[in-house]
Short mmCIF file of C-alpha atoms in Angstrom, two decimals:
data_model
loop_
_atom_site.label_atom_id
_atom_site.label_comp_id
_atom_site.label_asym_id
_atom_site.label_seq_id
_atom_site.Cartn_x
_atom_site.Cartn_y
_atom_site.Cartn_z
CA MET A 295 38.67 -35.07 83.48
CA ASP A 296 41.87 -33.08 82.18
CA TYR A 297 43.57 -36.68 84.02
CA ILE A 298 41.41 -39.13 81.72
CA ASN A 299 42.45 -37.43 78.70
CA ALA A 300 46.43 -37.46 80.09
CA PHE A 301 46.25 -41.13 80.57
CA TRP A 302 44.19 -42.35 76.85
CA VAL A 303 46.44 -39.61 75.01
CA GLY A 304 49.46 -40.23 76.74
CA GLY A 305 49.20 -45.00 77.09
CA LEU A 306 48.06 -44.47 73.24
CA ILE A 307 51.58 -42.76 72.61
CA CYS A 308 52.77 -45.68 74.32
CA ALA A 309 50.94 -48.66 72.73
CA LEU A 310 51.54 -47.49 70.05
CA VAL A 311 55.48 -46.76 70.26
CA GLN A 312 55.16 -49.95 71.52
CA ILE A 313 53.76 -52.00 68.27
CA LEU A 314 55.77 -50.19 66.16
CA MET A 315 58.93 -51.61 68.82
CA GLU A 316 57.08 -55.37 68.31
CA LYS A 317 56.23 -55.36 64.45
CA THR A 318 59.49 -53.94 62.77
CA LYS A 319 63.37 -54.24 63.44
CA MET A 320 63.95 -50.83 64.05
CA MET A 321 66.74 -49.79 66.63
CA PRO A 322 64.73 -47.83 70.16
CA GLY A 323 67.47 -45.19 69.99
CA ARG A 324 65.55 -44.31 65.50
CA ILE A 325 62.42 -44.90 68.42
CA MET A 326 63.45 -41.29 69.35
CA VAL A 327 64.27 -39.83 67.05
CA LEU A 328 61.72 -40.97 65.61
CA LEU A 329 59.31 -39.56 68.26
CA VAL A 330 61.46 -35.89 68.17
CA CYS A 331 61.04 -35.70 64.53
CA LEU A 332 57.60 -35.99 64.93
CA GLY A 333 56.89 -33.57 67.45
CA ALA A 334 59.12 -31.36 65.64
CA VAL A 335 56.97 -31.46 62.60
CA MET A 336 53.61 -31.35 64.45
CA ASN A 337 54.41 -28.90 66.13
CA PHE A 338 55.37 -27.38 62.54
CA PHE A 339 51.83 -27.94 60.83
CA GLY A 340 50.22 -26.60 64.47
CA ILE A 341 48.78 -30.36 65.74
CA PHE A 342 51.28 -29.97 69.01
CA GLU A 343 49.29 -26.99 70.05
CA PRO A 344 45.81 -28.47 70.29
CA LEU A 345 46.96 -31.86 71.02
CA ALA A 346 48.73 -30.32 74.99
CA GLU A 347 45.86 -28.06 75.16
CA TYR A 348 43.82 -31.13 75.42
CA ALA A 349 45.54 -33.68 76.35
CA GLY A 350 48.32 -31.93 78.78
CA ALA A 351 51.25 -33.47 79.88
CA GLY A 352 49.69 -37.59 77.93
CA ALA A 353 51.21 -35.41 75.48
CA THR A 354 53.73 -32.65 76.42
CA VAL A 355 56.00 -35.79 78.81
CA PRO A 356 56.46 -38.51 75.77
CA LEU A 357 59.03 -37.65 73.41
CA ILE A 358 56.96 -35.78 71.22
CA GLY A 359 57.23 -33.84 73.52
CA PHE A 360 60.82 -32.97 73.53
CA GLY A 361 60.86 -32.31 69.37
CA ASN A 362 58.12 -29.34 70.57
CA VAL A 363 59.99 -27.88 72.50
CA LEU A 364 63.13 -27.45 70.46
CA MET A 365 61.06 -26.36 68.07
CA LYS A 366 59.57 -23.79 69.33
CA GLY A 367 62.45 -22.13 70.37
CA VAL A 368 63.49 -23.19 66.71
CA LYS A 369 60.57 -20.57 65.79
CA GLU A 370 61.39 -17.76 68.46
CA ALA A 371 65.17 -17.97 67.93
CA ILE A 372 64.81 -16.97 64.89
CA ASP A 373 62.58 -13.86 65.56
CA GLU A 374 65.50 -12.56 67.49
CA GLN A 375 68.49 -13.15 66.05
CA GLY A 376 67.62 -14.04 62.19
CA PHE A 377 69.55 -17.02 61.53
CA LEU A 378 71.85 -17.81 63.72
CA GLY A 379 68.73 -18.55 66.30
CA LEU A 380 68.37 -21.65 63.79
CA PHE A 381 71.22 -23.88 65.07
CA ALA A 382 70.62 -21.75 68.98
CA GLY A 383 66.75 -21.96 69.57
CA GLY A 384 66.52 -26.26 70.24
CA PHE A 385 69.15 -26.18 72.63
CA LYS A 386 68.21 -22.83 74.20
CA ALA A 387 64.79 -23.98 75.03
CA GLY A 388 66.23 -27.94 75.83
CA ALA A 389 69.63 -27.14 77.74
CA VAL A 390 67.11 -27.56 81.50
CA GLY A 391 65.14 -30.59 80.37
CA THR A 392 68.06 -32.63 79.22
CA SER A 393 70.23 -30.66 82.56
CA ALA A 394 67.49 -32.61 84.79
CA ALA A 395 67.69 -36.07 83.04
CA LEU A 396 71.41 -35.56 83.56
CA ILE A 397 71.71 -34.26 86.53
CA PHE A 398 68.72 -36.53 88.19
CA GLY A 399 70.33 -39.75 85.90
CA TYR A 400 74.72 -39.05 87.82
CA LEU A 401 72.08 -39.08 91.05
CA ALA A 402 70.24 -42.40 90.69
CA SER A 403 73.19 -43.90 89.85
CA LEU A 404 75.54 -43.04 92.69
CA LEU A 405 72.76 -44.19 95.04
CA PHE A 406 71.51 -47.56 93.29
CA ALA A 407 74.13 -49.76 92.11
CA PRO A 408 74.07 -50.19 88.28
CA LYS A 409 74.53 -53.26 86.56
CA MET A 410 75.43 -53.52 83.58
CA LYS A 411 73.13 -56.98 80.93
CA LYS A 412 74.58 -59.58 79.96
#
């Protein structure tokens, strides 16, 4: 049942984002920022954790999950470091995922011949 919940919640998130892309004139970059901010706001109001427990990777893998990770890191760093944690927490919490994306993206560009769109 965990797989089914992850599938339909993740699919619903992706479908809503696709509708947003098709029906508005928002650029993909702005939609990505919107999703990260939505994940942070959901964490702030305590909505994201119950959703993540229910849907698992269906909620944590899309970009709203990255916003949640950043907000969680900021909260922890503020508890440990005070005001300075506001600036360091997100970087510390998101470093592994960002580094992995950069490294695997670079490796993929070495294995495959990337081409510019015309």
